[in-house]
């Protein structure tokens, strides 16, 4: 990418759009499997015309290898499992707890990036990561309940964080050789099929929902997925999973702000402190990574 500024703007917009996820899930009066199914179904339908109408995209569709098909389909399964676990967690624990835990992706991405892609992180970047995670924990601390259903929901959200990191690693691998629209349609489409089969096996109703719930499904698809998840898919061609996962920590901030305006939840002093700490941690991490890239470029030039 020629302009780093564009990547940072895109990251900001993607994180803000993704912040609506928990709000729409709470507003949707439907089982977790159905909510995840329609999120993926509508997102696939929104992108499908761009794949079929564009001649270049159609040509690419018929030229990709079996390996690329397999990796693309696998990414969809990872995404489906992530949404299924996370949406289910919201039935057991609070929005704050679930969102904080599910955004602990840097814990997985930094370890995975080190071993899978040989990424190296400066001490300042690791400190920034830990500071941002601390801010997230401060925001959700008063909502953490080490008992019964809440603990079960927190565990589901933690597993979901690991699964979505796997999805981003797959994207980091394949996006360098596959276009955004094709990769997204294959992933979202396979995710839709997986979730549809699961919902059918659970004998869940596909159509008996309120108008507000249908609007929540569409909001999840267009805002949270097309304007959020798909932007991250686009950025994976140039930016590592670790940087994207760190940026997604900002989702906690967006969710708190949106919950204040939409769900009438008050932003406490503790949450305000957590937001400030997350921003400091993100700034430290991104600045250290930027300096790291400059240093690598200078080394190559020498």
JSON list of N, CA, C and O in Angstrom, two decimals, residues 33-34 37-38 192 195-209 214 217:
[
{"chain": "A", "resi": 33, "resn": "UNK", "atom": "N", "xyz": [-27.18, -19.17, 16.37]},
{"chain": "A", "resi": 33, "resn": "UNK", "atom": "CA", "xyz": [-26.89, -19.79, 15.08]},
{"chain": "A", "resi": 33, "resn": "UNK", "atom": "C", "xyz": [-27.60, -19.07, 13.95]},
{"chain": "A", "resi": 33, "resn": "UNK", "atom": "O", "xyz": [-27.01, -18.84, 12.88]},
{"chain": "A", "resi": 34, "resn": "UNK", "atom": "N", "xyz": [-28.85, -18.70, 14.17]},
{"chain": "A", "resi": 34, "resn": "UNK", "atom": "CA", "xyz": [-29.63, -17.99, 13.15]},
{"chain": "A", "resi": 34, "resn": "UNK", "atom": "C", "xyz": [-29.07, -16.60, 12.92]},
{"chain": "A", "resi": 34, "resn": "UNK", "atom": "O", "xyz": [-28.95, -16.14, 11.77]},
{"chain": "A", "resi": 37, "resn": "UNK", "atom": "N", "xyz": [-26.00, -16.97, 10.94]},
{"chain": "A", "resi": 37, "resn": "UNK", "atom": "CA", "xyz": [-26.34, -17.41, 9.58]},
{"chain": "A", "resi": 37, "resn": "UNK", "atom": "C", "xyz": [-26.76, -16.23, 8.71]},
{"chain": "A", "resi": 37, "resn": "UNK", "atom": "O", "xyz": [-26.25, -16.06, 7.59]},
{"chain": "A", "resi": 38, "resn": "UNK", "atom": "N", "xyz": [-27.67, -15.42, 9.21]},
{"chain": "A", "resi": 38, "resn": "UNK", "atom": "CA", "xyz": [-28.17, -14.31, 8.39]},
{"chain": "A", "resi": 38, "resn": "UNK", "atom": "C", "xyz": [-27.12, -13.21, 8.22]},
{"chain": "A", "resi": 38, "resn": "UNK", "atom": "O", "xyz": [-27.11, -12.51, 7.21]},
{"chain": "A", "resi": 192, "resn": "UNK", "atom": "N", "xyz": [-21.88, -19.34, 5.51]},
{"chain": "A", "resi": 192, "resn": "UNK", "atom": "CA", "xyz": [-23.34, -19.39, 5.44]},
{"chain": "A", "resi": 192, "resn": "UNK", "atom": "C", "xyz": [-23.84, -20.82, 5.35]},
{"chain": "A", "resi": 192, "resn": "UNK", "atom": "O", "xyz": [-24.78, -21.22, 6.05]},
{"chain": "A", "resi": 195, "resn": "UNK", "atom": "N", "xyz": [-23.32, -22.70, 8.71]},
{"chain": "A", "resi": 195, "resn": "UNK", "atom": "CA", "xyz": [-24.28, -22.26, 9.72]},
{"chain": "A", "resi": 195, "resn": "UNK", "atom": "C", "xyz": [-25.70, -22.67, 9.38]},
{"chain": "A", "resi": 195, "resn": "UNK", "atom": "O", "xyz": [-26.50, -23.01, 10.26]},
{"chain": "A", "resi": 196, "resn": "UNK", "atom": "N", "xyz": [-26.03, -22.67, 8.07]},
{"chain": "A", "resi": 196, "resn": "UNK", "atom": "CA", "xyz": [-27.36, -23.09, 7.64]},
{"chain": "A", "resi": 196, "resn": "UNK", "atom": "C", "xyz": [-27.61, -24.55, 7.95]},
{"chain": "A", "resi": 196, "resn": "UNK", "atom": "O", "xyz": [-28.69, -24.92, 8.44]},
{"chain": "A", "resi": 197, "resn": "UNK", "atom": "N", "xyz": [-26.62, -25.40, 7.68]},
{"chain": "A", "resi": 197, "resn": "UNK", "atom": "CA", "xyz": [-26.75, -26.83, 7.99]},
{"chain": "A", "resi": 197, "resn": "UNK", "atom": "C", "xyz": [-26.89, -27.04, 9.50]},
{"chain": "A", "resi": 197, "resn": "UNK", "atom": "O", "xyz": [-27.72, -27.85, 9.96]},
{"chain": "A", "resi": 198, "resn": "UNK", "atom": "N", "xyz": [-26.12, -26.29, 10.27]},
{"chain": "A", "resi": 198, "resn": "UNK", "atom": "CA", "xyz": [-26.17, -26.40, 11.73]},
{"chain": "A", "resi": 198, "resn": "UNK", "atom": "C", "xyz": [-27.54, -25.97, 12.26]},
{"chain": "A", "resi": 198, "resn": "UNK", "atom": "O", "xyz": [-28.13, -26.64, 13.12]},
{"chain": "A", "resi": 199, "resn": "UNK", "atom": "N", "xyz": [-28.06, -24.85, 11.73]},
{"chain": "A", "resi": 199, "resn": "UNK", "atom": "CA", "xyz": [-29.37, -24.36, 12.17]},
{"chain": "A", "resi": 199, "resn": "UNK", "atom": "C", "xyz": [-30.47, -25.36, 11.81]},
{"chain": "A", "resi": 199, "resn": "UNK", "atom": "O", "xyz": [-31.40, -25.59, 12.59]},
{"chain": "A", "resi": 200, "resn": "UNK", "atom": "N", "xyz": [-30.37, -25.95, 10.62]},
{"chain": "A", "resi": 200, "resn": "UNK", "atom": "CA", "xyz": [-31.36, -26.95, 10.18]},
{"chain": "A", "resi": 200, "resn": "UNK", "atom": "C", "xyz": [-31.32, -28.18, 11.08]},
{"chain": "A", "resi": 200, "resn": "UNK", "atom": "O", "xyz": [-32.36, -28.73, 11.45]},
{"chain": "A", "resi": 201, "resn": "UNK", "atom": "N", "xyz": [-30.09, -28.62, 11.44]},
{"chain": "A", "resi": 201, "resn": "UNK", "atom": "CA", "xyz": [-29.96, -29.79, 12.31]},
{"chain": "A", "resi": 201, "resn": "UNK", "atom": "C", "xyz": [-30.50, -29.53, 13.71]},
{"chain": "A", "resi": 201, "resn": "UNK", "atom": "O", "xyz": [-30.95, -30.45, 14.41]},
{"chain": "A", "resi": 202, "resn": "UNK", "atom": "N", "xyz": [-30.47, -28.26, 14.13]},
{"chain": "A", "resi": 202, "resn": "UNK", "atom": "CA", "xyz": [-31.01, -27.88, 15.43]},
{"chain": "A", "resi": 202, "resn": "UNK", "atom": "C", "xyz": [-32.50, -27.58, 15.38]},
{"chain": "A", "resi": 202, "resn": "UNK", "atom": "O", "xyz": [-33.10, -27.25, 16.40]},
{"chain": "A", "resi": 203, "resn": "UNK", "atom": "N", "xyz": [-33.07, -27.69, 14.16]},
{"chain": "A", "resi": 203, "resn": "UNK", "atom": "CA", "xyz": [-34.51, -27.45, 13.92]},
{"chain": "A", "resi": 203, "resn": "UNK", "atom": "C", "xyz": [-34.92, -26.04, 14.37]},
{"chain": "A", "resi": 203, "resn": "UNK", "atom": "O", "xyz": [-35.97, -25.84, 14.96]},
{"chain": "A", "resi": 204, "resn": "UNK", "atom": "N", "xyz": [-34.06, -25.08, 14.05]},
{"chain": "A", "resi": 204, "resn": "UNK", "atom": "CA", "xyz": [-34.36, -23.69, 14.38]},
{"chain": "A", "resi": 204, "resn": "UNK", "atom": "C", "xyz": [-35.18, -23.05, 13.27]},
{"chain": "A", "resi": 204, "resn": "UNK", "atom": "O", "xyz": [-34.95, -23.32, 12.09]},
{"chain": "A", "resi": 205, "resn": "UNK", "atom": "N", "xyz": [-36.12, -22.17, 13.61]},
{"chain": "A", "resi": 205, "resn": "UNK", "atom": "CA", "xyz": [-36.93, -21.49, 12.58]},
{"chain": "A", "resi": 205, "resn": "UNK", "atom": "C", "xyz": [-36.10, -20.46, 11.82]},
{"chain": "A", "resi": 205, "resn": "UNK", "atom": "O", "xyz": [-35.33, -19.71, 12.42]},
{"chain": "A", "resi": 206, "resn": "UNK", "atom": "N", "xyz": [-36.26, -20.41, 10.50]},
{"chain": "A", "resi": 206, "resn": "UNK", "atom": "CA", "xyz": [-35.50, -19.48, 9.67]},
{"chain": "A", "resi": 206, "resn": "UNK", "atom": "C", "xyz": [-36.24, -18.17, 9.40]},
{"chain": "A", "resi": 206, "resn": "UNK", "atom": "O", "xyz": [-35.61, -17.19, 9.00]},
{"chain": "A", "resi": 207, "resn": "UNK", "atom": "N", "xyz": [-37.55, -18.11, 9.60]},
{"chain": "A", "resi": 207, "resn": "UNK", "atom": "CA", "xyz": [-38.30, -16.95, 9.13]},
{"chain": "A", "resi": 207, "resn": "UNK", "atom": "C", "xyz": [-39.17, -16.26, 10.17]},
{"chain": "A", "resi": 207, "resn": "UNK", "atom": "O", "xyz": [-39.57, -15.13, 9.97]},
{"chain": "A", "resi": 208, "resn": "UNK", "atom": "N", "xyz": [-39.48, -16.86, 11.27]},
{"chain": "A", "resi": 208, "resn": "UNK", "atom": "CA", "xyz": [-40.46, -16.31, 12.21]},
{"chain": "A", "resi": 208, "resn": "UNK", "atom": "C", "xyz": [-39.80, -15.32, 13.18]},
{"chain": "A", "resi": 208, "resn": "UNK", "atom": "O", "xyz": [-39.65, -15.60, 14.38]},
{"chain": "A", "resi": 209, "resn": "UNK", "atom": "N", "xyz": [-39.45, -14.12, 12.64]},
{"chain": "A", "resi": 209, "resn": "UNK", "atom": "CA", "xyz": [-38.78, -13.12, 13.47]},
{"chain": "A", "resi": 209, "resn": "UNK", "atom": "C", "xyz": [-39.38, -11.74, 13.24]},
{"chain": "A", "resi": 209, "resn": "UNK", "atom": "O", "xyz": [-39.98, -11.47, 12.19]},
{"chain": "A", "resi": 214, "resn": "UNK", "atom": "N", "xyz": [-34.97, -8.52, 11.89]},
{"chain": "A", "resi": 214, "resn": "UNK", "atom": "CA", "xyz": [-34.50, -8.56, 10.49]},
{"chain": "A", "resi": 214, "resn": "UNK", "atom": "C", "xyz": [-33.58, -7.38, 10.20]},
{"chain": "A", "resi": 214, "resn": "UNK", "atom": "O", "xyz": [-32.56, -7.53, 9.51]},
{"chain": "A", "resi": 217, "resn": "UNK", "atom": "N", "xyz": [-30.25, -8.15, 11.59]},
{"chain": "A", "resi": 217, "resn": "UNK", "atom": "CA", "xyz": [-29.51, -9.05, 10.70]},
{"chain": "A", "resi": 217, "resn": "UNK", "atom": "C", "xyz": [-28.83, -8.27, 9.57]},
{"chain": "A", "resi": 217, "resn": "UNK", "atom": "O", "xyz": [-27.65, -8.48, 9.26]}
]
